[in-house]
Amino acid sequence: MTRVVRTRAELREALAAAPRPIGFVPTMGWLHVGHRSLMQRARADNATSVVSIFVNPRQFGDPADLERYPRNEARDVEICGEEGVDLVFAPTVDEVYPPGFDTTVAVGAIAKPLEGAARPGHFDGVATVVAILFSLVDAERAYFGRKDYQQLLVIRQMARDLAIPTEVIGLPTVREADGLAVSSRNVHLSPAERAAAPVVHRSLMAAADAWRRGERSADALRRVTRDVLAAEPLAVPEYVSVADARTLHELETVDASALLSTAVRFGPTRLIDNEALE
Ligand code: PAF
């Protein structure tokens, strides 16, 4: 039976009695098969599984984006129950950021390019809330999807630098049958945009194929990605990146492991995806 707690005190009390190790899946709700795969690993690897559901206002630059973020807590709790999650932490904004809260966790270089450049302040919000959640849950392991690859690197850096002992584990992106990466934001796509959206994955796969055939010029790989995206009129690319997979510095030549990533707009909806070249 999944128990739902809403306050720090209730969480502390529930965790005091919980068998260890604890596996933690932080989420913003609107749970989907990608989250289910994280919960399944958390359950398989640990004696207790904890999921947080909290739409974190500090990681949204645009208030309209926060406003339209999809929510359905009852359904989310049901999904946690189906996955056998032991504990759901679903706090209010005041519970996470009590009156007088005045700290920001700002991760350095790894948070600057790509999503950091496109969404100023976003990773400060992510690092701050995840530091709070890590500190409250005190899990042995926490699970994140590799679709948000830069977020994974930012959280790893934050945990290492703040001496938070929770191990940060990244799991493969879950995809729809047509290749579209599963995301809470997909619900905002119109039928025409949804039909067009698999081009994001296709564009990355085309570049990955070129790399497998021996292409090592990062510019050539960016061009392959852009050309595939350009063939889809509803896709408006924001960036196409071929970067060092550890530092996220843009590359000229792909001779070590690299990350191919892109952000693409379909109307008001912004999708991101990536493919590792390794
Ligand atoms: O990936 C997410 O859903 C969020 O960024 C996270 C990690 C739960 C922090 O709010």
Coordinates of C-alpha atoms and ligand atoms in Angstrom, one line a residue:
M1 CA 0.0 0.0 0.0
T2 CA 1.5 3.3 -1.0
R3 CA 1.5 5.9 1.7
V4 CA 1.2 9.6 0.8
V5 CA 2.9 12.2 3.1
R6 CA 2.8 16.0 2.6
T7 CA 5.0 17.5 5.3
R8 CA 8.7 17.3 6.2
A9 CA 7.8 15.9 9.6
E10 CA 5.5 13.2 8.2
L11 CA 8.3 12.2 5.7
R12 CA 10.9 12.1 8.5
E13 CA 8.6 9.9 10.7
A14 CA 7.8 7.5 7.8
L15 CA 11.4 7.2 6.8
A16 CA 12.6 6.6 10.3
A17 CA 10.9 3.2 10.2
A18 CA 11.7 2.4 6.6
P19 CA 14.0 -0.5 5.8
R20 CA 17.2 0.6 4.0
P21 CA 18.5 1.0 1.3
I22 CA 16.1 3.7 0.1
G23 CA 15.7 4.3 -3.6
F24 CA 14.3 7.8 -4.6
V25 CA 12.6 9.0 -7.7
P26 CA 12.1 12.8 -7.7
T27 CA 9.3 13.9 -10.2
M28 CA 7.1 16.8 -11.1
G29 CA 4.1 14.4 -11.5
W30 CA 2.1 13.7 -14.6
L31 CA 3.8 10.3 -14.4
H32 CA 4.3 8.3 -17.5
V33 CA 6.1 5.1 -18.6
G34 CA 9.5 6.8 -18.3
H35 CA 8.8 7.4 -14.6
R36 CA 7.5 3.9 -14.3
S37 CA 10.9 2.6 -15.5
L38 CA 12.7 4.7 -12.8
M39 CA 10.3 3.4 -10.1
Q40 CA 10.8 -0.2 -11.2
R41 CA 14.6 0.2 -10.8
A42 CA 14.2 2.0 -7.5
R43 CA 12.1 -0.9 -6.3
A44 CA 14.3 -3.6 -7.7
D45 CA 17.5 -2.1 -6.2
N46 CA 16.3 -1.0 -2.8
A47 CA 14.3 -2.1 0.2
T48 CA 12.1 1.0 0.2
S49 CA 11.1 3.2 -2.7
V50 CA 10.1 6.8 -2.4
V51 CA 8.7 9.1 -5.1
S52 CA 8.3 12.9 -4.8
I53 CA 5.7 14.7 -6.7
F54 CA 6.3 18.5 -6.7
V55 CA 6.0 21.0 -9.5
N56 CA 8.9 23.1 -8.6
P57 CA 8.1 26.8 -9.4
R58 CA 11.8 27.8 -9.1
Q59 CA 12.8 25.9 -12.3
F60 CA 10.3 27.6 -14.6
G61 CA 11.4 30.9 -16.1
D62 CA 8.1 31.6 -17.7
P63 CA 5.1 31.8 -15.3
A64 CA 2.8 30.7 -18.2
D65 CA 4.9 27.5 -18.6
L66 CA 4.5 26.8 -14.9
E67 CA 0.8 27.5 -15.1
R68 CA 0.2 25.0 -18.0
Y69 CA 2.4 22.3 -16.6
P70 CA 0.1 19.2 -16.5
R71 CA -1.0 17.9 -13.1
N72 CA -3.1 15.0 -11.9
E73 CA -2.0 14.0 -8.4
A74 CA -4.8 11.3 -7.9
R75 CA -3.7 9.5 -11.1
D76 CA 0.0 9.9 -10.1
V77 CA -0.6 8.3 -6.7
E78 CA -2.5 5.5 -8.5
I79 CA 0.5 4.9 -10.8
C80 CA 2.9 4.8 -7.8
G81 CA 0.5 2.2 -6.2
E82 CA 0.6 0.1 -9.4
E83 CA 4.4 0.2 -9.3
G84 CA 4.5 -0.8 -5.7
V85 CA 6.1 2.4 -4.5
D86 CA 6.2 2.5 -0.7
L87 CA 6.0 6.3 0.0
V88 CA 4.9 9.3 -2.0
F89 CA 6.1 12.8 -0.8
A90 CA 3.7 15.4 -2.3
P91 CA 4.5 18.7 -0.5
T92 CA 3.1 22.1 -0.9
V93 CA 5.3 25.0 -2.2
D94 CA 5.5 26.4 1.4
E95 CA 6.6 23.0 2.7
V96 CA 9.5 22.9 0.3
Y97 CA 10.3 26.6 0.5
P98 CA 9.1 27.7 4.0
P99 CA 8.6 31.5 4.6
G100 CA 12.1 33.1 4.9
F101 CA 13.7 30.5 2.6
D102 CA 16.7 32.3 1.0
T103 CA 19.2 29.9 -0.5
T104 CA 20.0 29.0 -4.1
V105 CA 22.2 26.2 -5.2
A106 CA 24.0 27.3 -8.4
V107 CA 26.0 24.7 -10.1
G108 CA 28.9 26.0 -12.3
A109 CA 30.2 25.3 -15.8
I110 CA 28.2 22.2 -16.5
A111 CA 24.9 24.1 -16.0
K112 CA 25.9 26.9 -18.4
P113 CA 25.5 25.7 -22.0
L114 CA 22.5 24.1 -23.9
E115 CA 19.5 24.1 -21.5
G116 CA 21.3 26.4 -19.1
A117 CA 21.7 29.0 -21.9
A118 CA 18.2 28.5 -23.3
R119 CA 16.5 28.6 -19.9
P120 CA 18.3 31.1 -17.6
G121 CA 17.9 30.1 -13.9
H122 CA 16.4 26.7 -14.7
F123 CA 19.3 24.6 -13.3
D124 CA 19.5 26.8 -10.2
G125 CA 15.9 25.9 -9.5
V126 CA 16.5 22.2 -10.3
A127 CA 19.7 22.0 -8.2
T128 CA 18.1 23.8 -5.3
V129 CA 15.0 21.6 -5.1
V130 CA 16.9 18.4 -5.6
A131 CA 19.4 19.4 -2.8
I132 CA 16.4 19.9 -0.5
L133 CA 14.8 16.7 -1.5
F134 CA 18.0 14.7 -1.3
S135 CA 18.6 16.1 2.2
L136 CA 15.0 15.3 3.3
V137 CA 14.9 11.8 1.9
D138 CA 18.5 10.8 2.6
A139 CA 18.3 7.9 0.0
E140 CA 21.1 5.6 -0.9
R141 CA 20.2 6.0 -4.6
A142 CA 18.2 8.4 -6.7
Y143 CA 17.1 7.7 -10.3
F144 CA 16.8 10.1 -13.2
G145 CA 16.1 9.7 -17.0
R146 CA 18.9 10.3 -19.4
K147 CA 16.5 12.3 -21.7
D148 CA 17.4 15.2 -19.4
Y149 CA 21.1 14.4 -19.7
Q150 CA 22.4 17.8 -18.7
Q151 CA 20.1 17.8 -15.7
L152 CA 21.7 14.4 -14.7
L153 CA 25.2 15.9 -14.9
V154 CA 24.2 19.0 -13.0
I155 CA 22.6 16.9 -10.2
R156 CA 25.7 14.6 -10.0
Q157 CA 28.0 17.7 -9.7
M158 CA 25.7 19.2 -7.1
A159 CA 25.6 16.0 -5.0
R160 CA 29.4 15.6 -5.3
D161 CA 30.2 19.2 -4.3
L162 CA 27.8 19.3 -1.4
A163 CA 29.0 15.9 -0.1
I164 CA 25.5 14.4 -0.4
P165 CA 26.0 10.7 -0.3
T166 CA 23.0 9.7 -2.5
E167 CA 24.2 7.9 -5.6
V168 CA 22.8 9.5 -8.7
I169 CA 21.8 6.9 -11.3
G170 CA 20.8 7.7 -14.9
L171 CA 18.5 5.4 -16.8
P172 CA 17.8 5.1 -20.6
T173 CA 15.3 7.3 -22.3
V174 CA 11.9 5.6 -22.8
R175 CA 10.4 6.1 -26.2
E176 CA 7.1 5.7 -27.9
A177 CA 6.9 3.1 -30.8
D178 CA 7.7 5.9 -33.3
G179 CA 10.8 7.0 -31.4
L180 CA 9.4 10.1 -29.7
A181 CA 11.0 10.4 -26.2
V182 CA 8.3 10.1 -23.6
S183 CA 7.8 13.4 -21.8
S184 CA 5.1 15.1 -19.7
R185 CA 5.2 17.9 -22.3
N186 CA 4.1 15.6 -25.1
V187 CA 0.5 16.1 -23.9
H188 CA 0.6 19.7 -25.2
L189 CA 1.3 18.7 -28.8
S190 CA -1.6 19.1 -31.3
P191 CA -2.3 16.0 -33.4
A192 CA -0.3 17.4 -36.3
E193 CA 2.6 18.3 -34.0
R194 CA 2.5 14.9 -32.4
A195 CA 2.7 13.3 -35.8
A196 CA 5.6 15.5 -36.7
A197 CA 7.5 15.2 -33.4
P198 CA 9.3 11.8 -34.1
V199 CA 11.5 13.9 -36.5
V200 CA 13.5 14.9 -33.4
H201 CA 14.7 11.4 -32.7
R202 CA 15.0 10.7 -36.5
S203 CA 17.3 13.7 -36.9
L204 CA 19.6 12.4 -34.1
M205 CA 19.6 8.9 -35.4
A206 CA 20.6 10.2 -38.9
A207 CA 23.6 11.9 -37.3
A208 CA 24.5 8.9 -35.2
D209 CA 24.3 6.7 -38.4
A210 CA 26.7 9.1 -40.1
W211 CA 29.1 8.9 -37.1
R212 CA 28.9 5.1 -37.2
R213 CA 29.8 5.3 -40.9
G214 CA 32.9 7.2 -39.9
E215 CA 31.9 10.9 -40.0
R216 CA 34.0 12.7 -37.3
S217 CA 33.4 16.3 -38.1
A218 CA 31.0 17.8 -35.5
D219 CA 29.8 20.4 -37.9
A220 CA 28.9 17.7 -40.5
L221 CA 27.0 15.9 -37.8
R222 CA 25.2 19.1 -36.8
R223 CA 24.3 19.6 -40.4
V224 CA 22.9 16.1 -40.8
T225 CA 20.6 16.7 -37.8
R226 CA 19.5 20.2 -39.0
D227 CA 18.8 18.9 -42.5
V228 CA 16.5 16.2 -41.2
L229 CA 14.7 18.7 -38.9
A230 CA 14.5 21.3 -41.8
A231 CA 12.4 18.8 -43.8
E232 CA 9.6 19.0 -41.2
P233 CA 7.8 22.4 -41.4
L234 CA 6.3 22.2 -37.9
A235 CA 9.8 21.7 -36.3
V236 CA 11.6 24.8 -35.2
P237 CA 15.1 23.9 -33.9
E238 CA 16.5 26.0 -31.0
Y239 CA 19.9 24.3 -30.9
V240 CA 21.7 21.3 -32.3
S241 CA 24.8 20.4 -30.3
V242 CA 27.6 17.9 -30.6
A243 CA 29.5 18.2 -27.3
D244 CA 31.9 16.4 -25.1
A245 CA 29.7 14.0 -23.1
R246 CA 31.4 14.9 -19.8
T247 CA 31.9 18.7 -20.0
L248 CA 29.3 19.6 -22.6
H249 CA 31.8 21.7 -24.4
E250 CA 31.0 21.9 -28.2
L251 CA 33.4 19.8 -30.2
E252 CA 35.1 20.3 -33.6
T253 CA 36.0 16.6 -34.0
V254 CA 34.3 13.6 -32.4
D255 CA 37.1 11.4 -31.2
A256 CA 36.0 10.6 -27.7
S257 CA 32.5 10.0 -26.3
A258 CA 30.1 12.7 -27.4
L259 CA 26.6 13.8 -26.8
L260 CA 24.4 14.8 -29.7
S261 CA 21.5 16.8 -28.4
T262 CA 18.8 19.1 -29.6
A263 CA 15.9 21.3 -28.5
V264 CA 13.1 21.8 -31.0
R265 CA 9.9 23.8 -30.7
F266 CA 6.6 22.6 -32.1
G267 CA 4.3 25.6 -31.6
P268 CA 4.5 26.5 -27.9
T269 CA 5.9 23.1 -26.9
R270 CA 9.6 22.7 -26.5
L271 CA 11.0 19.1 -26.8
I272 CA 14.6 18.0 -26.0
D273 CA 16.3 14.8 -26.9
N274 CA 19.8 13.4 -27.1
E275 CA 21.8 10.4 -28.4
A276 CA 25.2 9.3 -27.0
L277 CA 28.0 8.7 -29.5
E278 CA 30.2 6.2 -27.8
Ligands
PAF1 O1 13.1 16.1 -14.1 C1 12.2 16.5 -13.3 O2 11.1 16.1 -13.3 C2 12.6 17.7 -12.4 O3 13.5 18.6 -13.0 C3 13.1 17.3 -11.0 C4 14.4 16.5 -11.1 C5 12.0 16.4 -10.4 C6 13.3 18.5 -10.1 O4 12.2 19.2 -10.0

